[in-house]
Coordinates of C-alpha atoms in Angstrom, one line a residue:
X21 CA 164.5 -95.3 -8.8
X22 CA 166.6 -92.8 -10.6
X23 CA 169.1 -92.7 -7.7
X24 CA 169.3 -96.5 -7.7
X25 CA 170.0 -96.7 -11.4
X26 CA 172.7 -94.0 -11.1
X27 CA 174.3 -95.9 -8.2
X28 CA 174.2 -99.1 -10.2
X29 CA 175.8 -97.5 -13.2
X30 CA 178.6 -96.0 -11.0
X31 CA 179.2 -99.4 -9.4
X32 CA 179.3 -101.2 -12.8
X33 CA 181.6 -98.6 -14.4
X34 CA 184.0 -98.7 -11.4
X35 CA 184.1 -102.5 -11.4
X36 CA 184.8 -102.5 -15.2
X37 CA 187.6 -99.9 -14.8
X38 CA 189.2 -101.9 -12.0
X39 CA 189.0 -105.2 -14.0
X40 CA 190.4 -103.5 -17.1
X41 CA 193.3 -102.0 -15.2
X42 CA 194.0 -105.4 -13.6
X43 CA 194.0 -107.1 -17.0
X44 CA 196.3 -104.5 -18.5
X45 CA 198.7 -104.5 -15.5
X46 CA 199.0 -108.3 -15.7
X47 CA 199.7 -108.2 -19.4
X48 CA 202.1 -105.2 -19.3
X49 CA 204.2 -106.4 -16.3
X50 CA 204.1 -110.1 -17.4
X51 CA 202.8 -111.2 -14.0
X52 CA 203.0 -115.0 -13.6
X53 CA 199.6 -116.6 -13.6
X54 CA 200.3 -118.6 -10.4
X55 CA 201.1 -115.3 -8.6
X56 CA 198.2 -113.0 -9.8
X57 CA 196.1 -114.4 -12.6
X58 CA 194.5 -111.9 -15.0
X59 CA 190.7 -111.5 -14.9
X60 CA 190.4 -113.2 -18.3
X61 CA 192.1 -116.3 -16.9
X62 CA 189.8 -116.3 -13.9
X63 CA 186.8 -115.9 -16.1
X64 CA 187.9 -118.9 -18.2
X65 CA 188.4 -121.0 -15.1
X66 CA 184.9 -120.1 -14.0
X67 CA 183.4 -121.1 -17.3
X68 CA 185.3 -124.4 -17.5
X69 CA 184.7 -125.4 -13.9
X70 CA 181.1 -124.2 -13.6
X71 CA 179.7 -127.6 -12.7
X72 CA 182.3 -128.2 -10.1
X73 CA 181.7 -124.8 -8.5
X74 CA 178.0 -125.2 -8.5
X75 CA 178.1 -128.5 -6.8
X76 CA 180.4 -127.2 -4.0
X77 CA 178.4 -123.9 -3.8
X78 CA 175.2 -125.8 -3.1
X79 CA 176.8 -127.5 0.0
X80 CA 178.0 -124.2 1.4
X81 CA 174.8 -122.4 0.7
X82 CA 172.7 -125.1 2.4
X83 CA 174.8 -124.8 5.6
X84 CA 174.8 -121.0 5.4
X85 CA 171.0 -120.7 5.0
X86 CA 170.4 -123.3 7.7
X87 CA 172.7 -121.6 10.2
X88 CA 171.2 -118.2 9.4
X89 CA 167.7 -119.4 10.0
X90 CA 168.7 -120.9 13.3
X91 CA 170.6 -117.8 14.3
X92 CA 167.6 -115.5 13.4
X93 CA 165.2 -117.6 15.5
X94 CA 167.4 -117.9 18.6
X95 CA 168.5 -114.3 18.3
X96 CA 165.0 -112.9 18.2
X97 CA 163.9 -115.2 21.0
X98 CA 166.7 -114.3 23.4
X99 CA 166.8 -110.7 22.4
X100 CA 163.1 -110.4 23.2
X101 CA 163.5 -112.2 26.5
X102 CA 166.4 -110.1 27.6
X103 CA 164.7 -106.8 26.7
X104 CA 161.2 -107.7 28.1
X105 CA 161.9 -109.7 31.2
X106 CA 164.1 -108.4 33.9
X107 CA 165.0 -111.8 35.2
X108 CA 166.5 -112.9 31.9
X109 CA 168.3 -109.5 31.5
X110 CA 170.1 -110.2 34.8
X111 CA 170.8 -113.8 34.2
X112 CA 171.2 -114.4 30.5
X113 CA 172.7 -111.1 29.2
X114 CA 176.0 -111.4 31.1
X115 CA 176.5 -114.9 29.8
X116 CA 175.6 -114.0 26.2
X117 CA 178.0 -111.0 26.4
X118 CA 180.7 -113.2 27.6
X119 CA 180.1 -115.6 24.7
X120 CA 180.1 -112.7 22.3
X121 CA 183.6 -111.8 23.5
X122 CA 184.9 -115.2 22.8
X123 CA 186.9 -115.8 19.5
X124 CA 184.1 -117.8 17.9
X125 CA 186.1 -118.9 14.8
X126 CA 188.8 -120.2 17.2
X127 CA 186.3 -122.6 18.5
X128 CA 185.8 -124.2 15.1
X129 CA 188.1 -127.2 15.8
X130 CA 186.2 -128.0 19.0
X131 CA 182.8 -127.7 17.3
X132 CA 184.0 -130.1 14.6
X133 CA 185.0 -132.5 17.3
X134 CA 181.5 -132.2 18.8
X135 CA 179.5 -132.4 15.7
X136 CA 181.7 -134.3 13.3
X137 CA 182.9 -133.5 9.7
X138 CA 179.5 -133.4 8.2
X139 CA 177.3 -130.3 7.6
X140 CA 176.1 -130.3 11.2
X141 CA 179.4 -128.8 12.5
X142 CA 179.3 -126.1 9.8
X143 CA 175.7 -125.2 10.6
X144 CA 176.5 -125.1 14.4
X145 CA 179.5 -122.9 13.9
X146 CA 177.6 -120.6 11.5
X147 CA 174.6 -120.3 13.8
X148 CA 176.8 -119.6 16.8
X149 CA 178.7 -116.9 14.9
X150 CA 175.6 -115.3 13.3
X151 CA 173.5 -115.3 16.5
X152 CA 175.0 -112.3 18.2
X153 CA 174.3 -109.6 15.6
X154 CA 170.6 -110.7 15.6
X155 CA 170.5 -110.9 19.4
X156 CA 172.1 -107.5 20.0
X157 CA 170.0 -105.7 17.4
X158 CA 166.8 -107.2 18.6
X159 CA 167.4 -106.3 22.2
X160 CA 168.5 -102.8 21.2
X161 CA 165.5 -102.3 19.0
X162 CA 163.1 -103.4 21.7
X163 CA 164.6 -101.0 24.2
X164 CA 164.6 -98.1 21.7
X165 CA 160.8 -97.9 21.7
X166 CA 159.4 -94.5 22.4
X167 CA 158.2 -94.4 26.0
X168 CA 155.4 -92.0 25.0
X169 CA 154.0 -94.5 22.6
X170 CA 153.9 -97.1 25.3
X171 CA 152.3 -94.7 27.7
X172 CA 149.7 -93.9 25.1
X173 CA 148.9 -97.6 24.5
X174 CA 148.6 -98.1 28.3
X175 CA 146.2 -95.2 28.6
X176 CA 144.1 -97.0 26.0
X177 CA 144.1 -100.1 28.2
X178 CA 146.2 -102.1 25.8
X179 CA 147.6 -105.4 27.0
X180 CA 151.3 -106.2 27.2
X181 CA 151.0 -108.4 24.2
X182 CA 149.3 -105.7 22.2
X183 CA 152.0 -103.2 23.1
X184 CA 154.6 -105.7 22.1
X185 CA 153.0 -106.6 18.8
X186 CA 151.9 -103.1 17.7
X187 CA 154.7 -100.9 19.1
X188 CA 157.8 -102.8 20.2
X189 CA 158.1 -105.3 17.4
X190 CA 157.6 -102.9 14.5
X191 CA 160.1 -100.5 16.2
X192 CA 162.6 -103.3 16.4
X193 CA 162.3 -104.4 12.8
X194 CA 164.8 -101.9 11.3
X195 CA 167.3 -103.0 13.9
X196 CA 166.5 -106.7 13.4
X197 CA 167.0 -106.5 9.6
X198 CA 170.3 -104.6 10.1
X199 CA 171.4 -107.4 12.3
X200 CA 170.3 -109.9 9.7
X201 CA 172.4 -108.2 7.1
X202 CA 175.5 -108.7 9.2
X203 CA 174.5 -112.2 10.4
X204 CA 174.1 -113.7 6.9
X205 CA 177.7 -112.7 6.0
X206 CA 179.0 -113.9 9.4
X207 CA 177.2 -117.2 8.8
X208 CA 178.8 -117.7 5.4
X209 CA 182.3 -116.9 6.7
X210 CA 181.9 -119.3 9.6
X211 CA 180.7 -122.1 7.3
X212 CA 183.7 -121.6 5.0
X213 CA 186.1 -121.6 7.9
X214 CA 184.5 -124.9 9.1
X215 CA 185.0 -126.3 5.6
X216 CA 188.7 -125.2 5.7
X217 CA 189.2 -127.3 8.8
X218 CA 187.3 -130.4 8.1
X219 CA 185.1 -131.2 5.1
X220 CA 185.1 -133.1 1.8
X221 CA 182.8 -130.8 0.0
X222 CA 182.0 -127.1 0.0
X223 CA 183.6 -123.9 -1.2
X224 CA 186.0 -123.8 1.8
X225 CA 187.2 -127.3 1.0
X226 CA 187.5 -126.3 -2.7
X227 CA 189.7 -123.3 -1.8
X228 CA 191.9 -125.6 0.4
X229 CA 192.3 -128.1 -2.4
X230 CA 193.1 -125.4 -5.0
X231 CA 195.6 -123.8 -2.8
X232 CA 197.5 -127.0 -2.2
X233 CA 197.6 -127.4 -6.0
X234 CA 198.9 -123.8 -6.5
X235 CA 195.7 -123.2 -8.6
X236 CA 195.6 -119.4 -8.0
X237 CA 193.1 -118.8 -10.8
X238 CA 190.8 -121.4 -9.2
X239 CA 191.1 -119.9 -5.8
X240 CA 190.4 -116.4 -7.2
X241 CA 187.4 -117.8 -9.1
X242 CA 186.0 -119.3 -5.9
X243 CA 186.6 -116.1 -3.9
X244 CA 184.8 -114.2 -6.7
X245 CA 181.8 -116.4 -6.5
X246 CA 181.6 -116.1 -2.7
X247 CA 182.0 -112.3 -3.0
X248 CA 179.1 -112.2 -5.5
X249 CA 176.9 -114.3 -3.2
X250 CA 177.7 -111.9 -0.3
X251 CA 176.7 -108.9 -2.4
X252 CA 173.5 -110.7 -3.4
X253 CA 172.7 -111.4 0.3
X254 CA 173.4 -107.8 1.2
X255 CA 171.3 -106.2 -1.4
X256 CA 168.6 -108.8 -1.1
X257 CA 168.1 -108.0 2.5
X258 CA 168.3 -104.3 1.8
X259 CA 165.6 -104.7 -0.8
X260 CA 163.5 -106.6 1.7
X261 CA 163.9 -103.9 4.2
X262 CA 162.9 -101.2 1.8
X263 CA 159.8 -103.1 0.9
X264 CA 158.7 -104.1 4.4
X265 CA 159.9 -101.0 6.3
X266 CA 159.3 -98.2 3.8
X267 CA 158.1 -96.1 6.7
X268 CA 161.5 -96.3 8.6
X269 CA 164.3 -93.8 8.1
X270 CA 167.4 -95.3 6.5
X271 CA 169.6 -94.2 9.4
X272 CA 167.3 -96.1 11.8
X273 CA 169.6 -99.1 12.0
X274 CA 171.9 -100.7 14.5
X275 CA 174.8 -103.1 14.3
X276 CA 177.7 -100.8 13.8
X277 CA 179.1 -101.8 17.1
X278 CA 178.8 -105.5 16.5
X279 CA 182.1 -107.3 16.0

């Protein structure tokens, strides 16, 4: 707890120093507001436009959460199948690896054509993008199970389901939550990109509208909100991991190789 409080203080102080330096630099160098707005101007924009931001944020968060839930479900299912059944490893894994190598964001226009301009296309793009971190980490976590633990369970006449439930699944949980931490950010970014290309509501649509009006302060305010949401997602999942997996070492994670 003491370490967490200390880290939080460092983060807050660093953030405050950066904002102060930014404000003073804008004032000293007389930087035009349309070029780089001062933090005070961005804060004023946030306060004045709070209802507008909240309405658009709700649309983006709905698509983000929905795509994240779908990606988690499909990633866990396919990751388990590939790691547990040799047939699926031989047939599904090459296809999924090929899909992972595809520029998923570049497929956004095609997905919008398939699913339309409503939230369905954003959810599909977000789920497709967020699927791979969950899939890769689930499969890796299942395969990283200690063979001696499995041998011990088999010597005790444990069934395959018991080995999976009591050994492999708990072992994969640190990897799975590490993948989820990446997937939630990927999902939000993909949803925003989808809103850039075709939407009439959402934070991506709002950024596009503000940019066309040269409302730099509005764009920065929108970006600040999205950054804050991303931080909340990250630390929320980290908090969940610490509570559910208190027995796992902090370095027992995967996902650093996921792109």
